[in-house]
Amino acid sequence: MRPHFLLIFLTVLLAANAPADEGMWTLDNPPLGRLKASYGFAPTQEWLDHLRLSSTRLSDGGSGSFVSPRGLLLTNHHVAASQLQSLSNAKRDYMKDGFYAATLAEERKSPDLEVTVLISMEDVSSRIRAALKPGLSQAEAQKARRAVMADVERESLKATGLHSECVTLYSGGEYWLYRYKKYTDVRLVFAPERQVAFFGGDSDNFTYPRHDLDMALFRVYEDGKPLETRHYLKWNPAGAKAGELVLVAGHPGSTSRLNTMRQLERDRSEYAKYLDLWRDQLRLLRQYAARGPEQERQAGEEIFGLENSIKSVEGSLQGLKDPNLMAKKQRDETEFRALIRANADWQKELGGAWDAIVLAETRAAARFDQQLYRPFNSRIYQFALQIVRLVAEVKKPDQERLPGFHESQMESLRYQLSSPAPIYPELEIVKLAGSLERLTQHLGAQDPYAAAALAGRTAQEAARALVTGSTLADLAARKALIDGGEVSVAASTDPMIVLARKLDPIGRENYRWMEDNVRSVRSTAGEQIGKARFLAYGKSAYPDATFTLRLAYGTVKGYPMNGTVAQPMTTFYGLFDRAAGFGFAGAWALPSRWMEATRRLDLSTPLNFVLSADIIGGNSGSPVVNRAGELVGLIFDGNIESLPGEFIYDEERNRAVAVHPAAMLEALRKLYGASRVVSELVRTKP
Amino acid sequence: MRPHFLLIFLTVLLAANAPADEGMWTLDNPPLGRLKASYGFAPTQEWLDHLRLSSTRLSDGGSGSFVSPRGLLLTNHHVAASQLQSLSNAKRDYMKDGFYAATLAEERKSPDLEVTVLISMEDVSSRIRAALKPGLSQAEAQKARRAVMADVERESLKATGLHSECVTLYSGGEYWLYRYKKYTDVRLVFAPERQVAFFGGDSDNFTYPRHDLDMALFRVYEDGKPLETRHYLKWNPAGAKAGELVLVAGHPGSTSRLNTMRQLERDRSEYAKYLDLWRDQLRLLRQYAARGPEQERQAGEEIFGLENSIKSVEGSLQGLKDPNLMAKKQRDETEFRALIRANADWQKELGGAWDAIVLAETRAAARFDQQLYRPFNSRIYQFALQIVRLVAEVKKPDQERLPGFHESQMESLRYQLSSPAPIYPELEIVKLAGSLERLTQHLGAQDPYAAAALAGRTAQEAARALVTGSTLADLAARKALIDGGEVSVAASTDPMIVLARKLDPIGRENYRWMEDNVRSVRSTAGEQIGKARFLAYGKSAYPDATFTLRLAYGTVKGYPMNGTVAQPMTTFYGLFDRAAGFGFAGAWALPSRWMEATRRLDLSTPLNFVLSADIIGGNSGSPVVNRAGELVGLIFDGNIESLPGEFIYDEERNRAVAVHPAAMLEALRKLYGASRVVSELVRTKP
């Protein structure tokens, strides 16, 4: 499970009716009343701060936590997969074989992973709102909003040195400034074989009972040395127990629980198109992988990512097609709007928001196919476009720049542009040719993007010429262009740069059009609906997910499943049962290390478990802690019943799936001989 | 899983469209063409005869097979459960502790189990039809049908000494005479603990993945000695393999695939009422069981039976409420009726059958509540009613007797009336009082059944007086009454006999009314629809299940389940995983013998597996055989997706669940020390 950011955002906010374990709570507004009422648990501010400062966000789209005073960081194998893939080559395949650094010196620097820790949160709603002077058109207000956010972020960065982000919560009901400490020297310490980390493959993904050792360990360095930190989670080797209250700190990517009905309808239509697109991309990647083992290795992580997104969005789409779910959403919206309508002042100020959204979404639908099919599926082209824009944007006042090019974002942008992660030309050609074929098919060969890229050639010819003619796979070439600035970029004959120069103005026009006609309306309407919600229900609820730190909580417990009850935990017994049940073949084959060492393992060791905490993609790698704040699990998935969780939380059947610490220790000790790491993890054992 | 005979009977008979593995085929019409086409398998007549003669029907509602030349019979623990319960008492509990006869002498006679083997099948359609002279009213035709069937059965019994039954196939499209060899000296040899035989309890029942050692062994005796037979299935210790063709010989109880739409609607309404009734019965039984361990033991098997029926009928009802299923059924019926309508002769002779069924079912609905609530849930009362009727019926010509009292049925009736199985008065009181309360609630205290039983008392008082005042729990008392004939019964002051004498005339009037107004119409219409089906589609299909021997076939294979794929097999690993996953508690606790011996077992031994063969309740205990005719599995359940199988077969997801022979051997050898039985099973190993 990883976040997918295609999605937008409204919830079943009736606090009185909300299920006890629902919610992804911001750390400024933790659910203290609910925890006290449901579980008799009252965490102190110190407890909350320690958990926050022990939790991390990973730039590859997941979460993690510090688990030792020397910067050891625990996350999922599938969150680490992009780095594992980049560190592998034809001769050494860390995805297939796993990795363990027996000494500190052997720890391997990840090419482009950024790890951030949330240091502070500040409510900047009044400053943002103050910038939205009365009398501005919606488009002008949108510009003003962007500008003041850039100011806030830049000023904060300058004042604190911390990475600073404005976060829109409650669909614009509140704006916050989040400040992060960022680490970029992040080294790989341990990863098991993909076959046991992702046991059961795409079939078992998003399901339960599950049997995956979906873990990886990095170490965060500062100034070339392991990070010294007192904020880490103590490892509880006994781990989570059935019936126990547990809490989750992580970064859920995106939910759409506060969406209006019109936005849910939009999602339903757009998701179906995304699925078609992704299935086509997946088909091409599988064809590529079928060429040979090295091609299979190169495409492996992207295939996983696409399969994961497809299964996740299929689940969301099923929710959007579920008459019960949609009827509930409609009832909630009808009741909410009736409450607003019942107060003439509220209705006058805020009641128009829903119709405004209808307008914005109708406009957006007219350009949706362009948004979907024009982006080229090519890492090299993305570099080219970023470089063309970077050299132009840096010369502008910060307030006026495109998103992604603000002062506060420059460090990460330059870091990502200088990633040494390998790029495989033949794979790039397959992906880009696929983009060009779909583009031509859906928008026609006369579409300016298609015409510019194809220039009379077939998609295959064009893709090959563009990829093989470009030097941008080489990070030195990228650096030279960036350092040369606008002059170098204007003079470049690199075909990818040439293409990006030609298409950039069209992209900018589209950005402007979306800002003025769609996003500005959404922003204003979102702020109105956010305010309306506070007026109608108070701030008794949580905002939709925004890939920012949230606290969720729940009980380790099974649920009704397919005629029976899902067990709260699985064990190594279950891993071997499922492998044997499929004849140790395909996605259920086990690494030889595991086949040989069965007898050495305590098979009754808990492997995975389910909890009712409310999570979603982006929570991958989140720590699960007990009342003492000790690590008792590692989130890595949700069950299939949780996929409509994008829109609604169902306490009866929505479950997060976590790796149990006992299984991690048992495997590290008995199968991987990872005594160095084990002693680091458990020396601080309570 | 066990049969429930509440149900009636129409299938997706379009042979061309029928899924390859669909069908419960009579042995006179085995699916040779399909087996050849799908699997390249052409069983000989000798192969089929041997399988038939090795297969058995058990009077407790299941199937079984001979697995040694000395009469050893394999069935399910849950088919044996009624006998195990009857053989147990407060001091020895075979359900809880299991049973193993270390020597032949220790094998324990079952109180009232009858085992039958299908010796021959004869098409008697023309004789039955000849008795239905032109010009008879439907009611007269029904009497004539009953009479000629009684003749056929009695004559066959007299001529062959074999138990003889007329079987109505294809809803009356054909009538067959089945002759059985019957055995009543059936001794218990082995049963495991209920906790491992029915591991996971009601929760896991009708689900998969499953982990049950649902087996029991009896031995059939003849003349006081183990039956010598050359018709038994050789035990294949390697058992079924994923992907393999396997065949099932067993006795599916009842399906409703040939039902008309009107009958499906009736089922939908009736099932909901049955469920209410059973849930109330279950509630009372659980209250009784909660009184103490001995009460829990006494009620155990009945609680299992009710839970099983409830879950099964809930699944059927879900099918009847599934718009897709019902739309498919409607399309099939519309197409079928259009084919008949397209031929003027067919339409004239047969086209009225559907409307006739509408009429019959509308009539039946008017008396349904009586049918449901009047029968008293009391074994003693059932004895009393059978005795009152027996002494009257035996004096009548065979043709005129009530069903169940014909000459051909007398032996079984007397055998069951002389069962030494214990009856627990307090449990009888609870069950009977429950009946009386529901009867009063639904039909009123003035209903003649209620008035006669209550006689001014409360339900509790009446039940207690009736049960404690009766001597019929004692088999000697029953025998004395039967031997004394009409005079003794007329003179009896046993309150159960007094009550049965009073209610018998009302029951007989109701029987007559149902015969004349409902069943006669159903029979005639059923014969017409059966004929219409042969005309429209030919005899390319199988008849609905009738608790007679059928051949099914399919592949050992998984299926799509809850977002992933169900594994073809489970292993002992899975048993321990599921037990550990629930903390070895509740329905997932394991017997101490199993807990202590984990290390001794080869945990990779296959335990249960799924196959696409088309089965239903009554198939419990059916042997699964390979192409060589060897035993490779033991049917004991269907998955939850198979429950709508009463109405429709879905090859994608409908699966039978079987115990694997390797697990049976592994447990017999390593946990039960059953060397005597093991050597008998595998000495003839191929």
JSON list of C-alpha atoms in Angstrom, two decimals, chain A residues 223-346:
[
{"chain": "A", "resi": 223, "resn": "ASP", "atom": "CA", "xyz": [27.11, 14.99, 9.34]},
{"chain": "A", "resi": 224, "resn": "GLY", "atom": "CA", "xyz": [28.27, 11.58, 8.16]},
{"chain": "A", "resi": 225, "resn": "LYS", "atom": "CA", "xyz": [27.54, 9.93, 11.48]},
{"chain": "A", "resi": 226, "resn": "PRO", "atom": "CA", "xyz": [24.54, 7.97, 12.75]},
{"chain": "A", "resi": 227, "resn": "LEU", "atom": "CA", "xyz": [21.94, 10.41, 14.02]},
{"chain": "A", "resi": 228, "resn": "GLU", "atom": "CA", "xyz": [21.91, 10.65, 17.79]},
{"chain": "A", "resi": 229, "resn": "THR", "atom": "CA", "xyz": [18.34, 10.99, 18.95]},
{"chain": "A", "resi": 230, "resn": "ARG", "atom": "CA", "xyz": [16.48, 10.49, 22.18]},
{"chain": "A", "resi": 231, "resn": "HIS", "atom": "CA", "xyz": [13.23, 10.40, 20.23]},
{"chain": "A", "resi": 232, "resn": "TYR", "atom": "CA", "xyz": [12.84, 6.81, 19.17]},
{"chain": "A", "resi": 233, "resn": "LEU", "atom": "CA", "xyz": [10.35, 4.11, 19.97]},
{"chain": "A", "resi": 234, "resn": "LYS", "atom": "CA", "xyz": [11.36, 1.39, 22.35]},
{"chain": "A", "resi": 235, "resn": "TRP", "atom": "CA", "xyz": [10.93, -1.99, 20.76]},
{"chain": "A", "resi": 236, "resn": "ASN", "atom": "CA", "xyz": [8.46, -4.20, 22.64]},
{"chain": "A", "resi": 237, "resn": "PRO", "atom": "CA", "xyz": [9.46, -7.76, 21.68]},
{"chain": "A", "resi": 238, "resn": "ALA", "atom": "CA", "xyz": [6.15, -9.21, 22.95]},
{"chain": "A", "resi": 239, "resn": "GLY", "atom": "CA", "xyz": [4.35, -6.90, 20.56]},
{"chain": "A", "resi": 240, "resn": "ALA", "atom": "CA", "xyz": [0.65, -6.23, 20.17]},
{"chain": "A", "resi": 241, "resn": "LYS", "atom": "CA", "xyz": [-1.89, -8.55, 21.82]},
{"chain": "A", "resi": 242, "resn": "ALA", "atom": "CA", "xyz": [-5.46, -9.33, 20.73]},
{"chain": "A", "resi": 243, "resn": "GLY", "atom": "CA", "xyz": [-7.91, -6.94, 22.39]},
{"chain": "A", "resi": 244, "resn": "GLU", "atom": "CA", "xyz": [-5.29, -4.32, 23.16]},
{"chain": "A", "resi": 245, "resn": "LEU", "atom": "CA", "xyz": [-5.59, -0.57, 22.50]},
{"chain": "A", "resi": 246, "resn": "VAL", "atom": "CA", "xyz": [-2.94, 0.48, 20.01]},
{"chain": "A", "resi": 247, "resn": "LEU", "atom": "CA", "xyz": [-2.14, 3.79, 18.35]},
{"chain": "A", "resi": 248, "resn": "VAL", "atom": "CA", "xyz": [-0.69, 4.62, 14.97]},
{"chain": "A", "resi": 249, "resn": "ALA", "atom": "CA", "xyz": [1.38, 7.67, 14.03]},
{"chain": "A", "resi": 250, "resn": "GLY", "atom": "CA", "xyz": [1.77, 8.07, 10.31]},
{"chain": "A", "resi": 251, "resn": "HIS", "atom": "CA", "xyz": [1.14, 9.96, 7.12]},
{"chain": "A", "resi": 252, "resn": "PRO", "atom": "CA", "xyz": [-2.09, 8.95, 5.43]},
{"chain": "A", "resi": 253, "resn": "GLY", "atom": "CA", "xyz": [-1.85, 10.27, 1.87]},
{"chain": "A", "resi": 254, "resn": "SER", "atom": "CA", "xyz": [-5.30, 11.26, 0.80]},
{"chain": "A", "resi": 255, "resn": "THR", "atom": "CA", "xyz": [-8.92, 10.62, 1.72]},
{"chain": "A", "resi": 256, "resn": "SER", "atom": "CA", "xyz": [-12.09, 12.03, 0.21]},
{"chain": "A", "resi": 257, "resn": "ARG", "atom": "CA", "xyz": [-14.44, 11.75, 3.14]},
{"chain": "A", "resi": 258, "resn": "LEU", "atom": "CA", "xyz": [-15.33, 15.45, 3.06]},
{"chain": "A", "resi": 259, "resn": "ASN", "atom": "CA", "xyz": [-16.05, 15.42, -0.68]},
{"chain": "A", "resi": 260, "resn": "THR", "atom": "CA", "xyz": [-19.39, 16.70, -1.86]},
{"chain": "A", "resi": 261, "resn": "MET", "atom": "CA", "xyz": [-21.65, 14.34, -3.79]},
{"chain": "A", "resi": 262, "resn": "ARG", "atom": "CA", "xyz": [-20.62, 16.05, -7.02]},
{"chain": "A", "resi": 263, "resn": "GLN", "atom": "CA", "xyz": [-17.00, 15.37, -6.26]},
{"chain": "A", "resi": 264, "resn": "LEU", "atom": "CA", "xyz": [-17.72, 11.74, -5.51]},
{"chain": "A", "resi": 265, "resn": "GLU", "atom": "CA", "xyz": [-19.43, 11.46, -8.87]},
{"chain": "A", "resi": 266, "resn": "ARG", "atom": "CA", "xyz": [-16.40, 13.04, -10.48]},
{"chain": "A", "resi": 267, "resn": "ASP", "atom": "CA", "xyz": [-14.15, 10.55, -8.72]},
{"chain": "A", "resi": 268, "resn": "ARG", "atom": "CA", "xyz": [-16.29, 7.68, -9.97]},
{"chain": "A", "resi": 269, "resn": "SER", "atom": "CA", "xyz": [-15.91, 8.79, -13.54]},
{"chain": "A", "resi": 270, "resn": "GLU", "atom": "CA", "xyz": [-12.23, 9.71, -13.30]},
{"chain": "A", "resi": 271, "resn": "TYR", "atom": "CA", "xyz": [-11.20, 6.52, -11.47]},
{"chain": "A", "resi": 272, "resn": "ALA", "atom": "CA", "xyz": [-12.55, 4.37, -14.23]},
{"chain": "A", "resi": 273, "resn": "LYS", "atom": "CA", "xyz": [-10.35, 6.23, -16.70]},
{"chain": "A", "resi": 274, "resn": "TYR", "atom": "CA", "xyz": [-7.30, 6.01, -14.46]},
{"chain": "A", "resi": 275, "resn": "LEU", "atom": "CA", "xyz": [-7.82, 2.29, -14.20]},
{"chain": "A", "resi": 276, "resn": "ASP", "atom": "CA", "xyz": [-7.87, 1.91, -17.98]},
{"chain": "A", "resi": 277, "resn": "LEU", "atom": "CA", "xyz": [-4.73, 3.96, -18.27]},
{"chain": "A", "resi": 278, "resn": "TRP", "atom": "CA", "xyz": [-2.87, 2.04, -15.58]},
{"chain": "A", "resi": 279, "resn": "ARG", "atom": "CA", "xyz": [-3.93, -1.33, -16.94]},
{"chain": "A", "resi": 280, "resn": "ASP", "atom": "CA", "xyz": [-2.48, -0.33, -20.27]},
{"chain": "A", "resi": 281, "resn": "GLN", "atom": "CA", "xyz": [0.76, 0.79, -18.62]},
{"chain": "A", "resi": 282, "resn": "LEU", "atom": "CA", "xyz": [0.88, -2.47, -16.67]},
{"chain": "A", "resi": 283, "resn": "ARG", "atom": "CA", "xyz": [0.37, -4.51, -19.82]},
{"chain": "A", "resi": 284, "resn": "LEU", "atom": "CA", "xyz": [3.35, -2.79, -21.45]},
{"chain": "A", "resi": 285, "resn": "LEU", "atom": "CA", "xyz": [5.56, -3.21, -18.39]},
{"chain": "A", "resi": 286, "resn": "ARG", "atom": "CA", "xyz": [4.72, -6.91, -18.21]},
{"chain": "A", "resi": 287, "resn": "GLN", "atom": "CA", "xyz": [5.58, -7.31, -21.86]},
{"chain": "A", "resi": 288, "resn": "TYR", "atom": "CA", "xyz": [8.90, -5.64, -21.13]},
{"chain": "A", "resi": 289, "resn": "ALA", "atom": "CA", "xyz": [9.52, -7.82, -18.09]},
{"chain": "A", "resi": 290, "resn": "ALA", "atom": "CA", "xyz": [8.83, -10.91, -20.17]},
{"chain": "A", "resi": 291, "resn": "ARG", "atom": "CA", "xyz": [11.87, -10.14, -22.33]},
{"chain": "A", "resi": 292, "resn": "GLY", "atom": "CA", "xyz": [14.23, -11.61, -19.75]},
{"chain": "A", "resi": 293, "resn": "PRO", "atom": "CA", "xyz": [15.28, -11.73, -16.09]},
{"chain": "A", "resi": 294, "resn": "GLU", "atom": "CA", "xyz": [17.16, -8.42, -16.21]},
{"chain": "A", "resi": 295, "resn": "GLN", "atom": "CA", "xyz": [14.19, -6.66, -17.78]},
{"chain": "A", "resi": 296, "resn": "GLU", "atom": "CA", "xyz": [11.97, -8.30, -15.19]},
{"chain": "A", "resi": 297, "resn": "ARG", "atom": "CA", "xyz": [14.23, -6.94, -12.49]},
{"chain": "A", "resi": 298, "resn": "GLN", "atom": "CA", "xyz": [14.27, -3.41, -13.97]},
{"chain": "A", "resi": 299, "resn": "ALA", "atom": "CA", "xyz": [10.47, -3.20, -14.24]},
{"chain": "A", "resi": 300, "resn": "GLY", "atom": "CA", "xyz": [9.74, -5.01, -10.97]},
{"chain": "A", "resi": 301, "resn": "GLU", "atom": "CA", "xyz": [9.14, -2.08, -8.69]},
{"chain": "A", "resi": 302, "resn": "GLU", "atom": "CA", "xyz": [7.03, -0.15, -11.20]},
{"chain": "A", "resi": 303, "resn": "ILE", "atom": "CA", "xyz": [4.90, -3.22, -11.86]},
{"chain": "A", "resi": 304, "resn": "PHE", "atom": "CA", "xyz": [4.33, -3.55, -8.14]},
{"chain": "A", "resi": 305, "resn": "GLY", "atom": "CA", "xyz": [3.39, 0.12, -7.91]},
{"chain": "A", "resi": 306, "resn": "LEU", "atom": "CA", "xyz": [0.88, -0.11, -10.72]},
{"chain": "A", "resi": 307, "resn": "GLU", "atom": "CA", "xyz": [-0.69, -3.34, -9.45]},
{"chain": "A", "resi": 308, "resn": "ASN", "atom": "CA", "xyz": [-0.97, -1.72, -6.05]},
{"chain": "A", "resi": 309, "resn": "SER", "atom": "CA", "xyz": [-2.62, 1.42, -7.41]},
{"chain": "A", "resi": 310, "resn": "ILE", "atom": "CA", "xyz": [-5.00, -0.56, -9.58]},
{"chain": "A", "resi": 311, "resn": "LYS", "atom": "CA", "xyz": [-6.15, -2.80, -6.75]},
{"chain": "A", "resi": 312, "resn": "SER", "atom": "CA", "xyz": [-6.52, 0.17, -4.42]},
{"chain": "A", "resi": 313, "resn": "VAL", "atom": "CA", "xyz": [-8.52, 2.27, -6.85]},
{"chain": "A", "resi": 314, "resn": "GLU", "atom": "CA", "xyz": [-10.63, -0.71, -7.85]},
{"chain": "A", "resi": 315, "resn": "GLY", "atom": "CA", "xyz": [-11.58, -0.94, -4.17]},
{"chain": "A", "resi": 316, "resn": "SER", "atom": "CA", "xyz": [-12.34, 2.78, -4.00]},
{"chain": "A", "resi": 317, "resn": "LEU", "atom": "CA", "xyz": [-14.40, 2.58, -7.16]},
{"chain": "A", "resi": 318, "resn": "GLN", "atom": "CA", "xyz": [-16.35, -0.34, -5.75]},
{"chain": "A", "resi": 319, "resn": "GLY", "atom": "CA", "xyz": [-17.19, 1.89, -2.80]},
{"chain": "A", "resi": 320, "resn": "LEU", "atom": "CA", "xyz": [-18.35, 4.64, -5.16]},
{"chain": "A", "resi": 321, "resn": "LYS", "atom": "CA", "xyz": [-20.59, 2.11, -6.91]},
{"chain": "A", "resi": 322, "resn": "ASP", "atom": "CA", "xyz": [-22.01, 0.74, -3.65]},
{"chain": "A", "resi": 323, "resn": "PRO", "atom": "CA", "xyz": [-25.61, 2.01, -3.38]},
{"chain": "A", "resi": 324, "resn": "ASN", "atom": "CA", "xyz": [-25.52, 1.80, 0.44]},
{"chain": "A", "resi": 325, "resn": "LEU", "atom": "CA", "xyz": [-22.35, 3.82, 0.73]},
{"chain": "A", "resi": 326, "resn": "MET", "atom": "CA", "xyz": [-23.57, 6.47, -1.72]},
{"chain": "A", "resi": 327, "resn": "ALA", "atom": "CA", "xyz": [-26.99, 6.65, -0.01]},
{"chain": "A", "resi": 328, "resn": "LYS", "atom": "CA", "xyz": [-25.25, 7.26, 3.30]},
{"chain": "A", "resi": 329, "resn": "LYS", "atom": "CA", "xyz": [-23.10, 9.97, 1.75]},
{"chain": "A", "resi": 330, "resn": "GLN", "atom": "CA", "xyz": [-26.21, 11.57, 0.25]},
{"chain": "A", "resi": 331, "resn": "ARG", "atom": "CA", "xyz": [-28.02, 11.51, 3.62]},
{"chain": "A", "resi": 332, "resn": "ASP", "atom": "CA", "xyz": [-25.02, 13.10, 5.34]},
{"chain": "A", "resi": 333, "resn": "GLU", "atom": "CA", "xyz": [-24.79, 15.86, 2.78]},
{"chain": "A", "resi": 334, "resn": "THR", "atom": "CA", "xyz": [-28.55, 16.51, 2.83]},
{"chain": "A", "resi": 335, "resn": "GLU", "atom": "CA", "xyz": [-28.51, 16.80, 6.60]},
{"chain": "A", "resi": 336, "resn": "PHE", "atom": "CA", "xyz": [-25.45, 19.05, 6.60]},
{"chain": "A", "resi": 337, "resn": "ARG", "atom": "CA", "xyz": [-26.92, 21.39, 4.00]},
{"chain": "A", "resi": 338, "resn": "ALA", "atom": "CA", "xyz": [-30.25, 21.50, 5.86]},
{"chain": "A", "resi": 339, "resn": "LEU", "atom": "CA", "xyz": [-28.42, 22.63, 9.01]},
{"chain": "A", "resi": 340, "resn": "ILE", "atom": "CA", "xyz": [-26.77, 25.45, 7.06]},
{"chain": "A", "resi": 341, "resn": "ARG", "atom": "CA", "xyz": [-30.00, 26.38, 5.33]},
{"chain": "A", "resi": 342, "resn": "ALA", "atom": "CA", "xyz": [-31.77, 26.60, 8.69]},
{"chain": "A", "resi": 343, "resn": "ASN", "atom": "CA", "xyz": [-29.63, 29.63, 9.57]},
{"chain": "A", "resi": 344, "resn": "ALA", "atom": "CA", "xyz": [-30.17, 32.50, 7.15]},
{"chain": "A", "resi": 345, "resn": "ASP", "atom": "CA", "xyz": [-26.76, 34.09, 7.79]},
{"chain": "A", "resi": 346, "resn": "TRP", "atom": "CA", "xyz": [-24.92, 30.83, 7.28]}
]
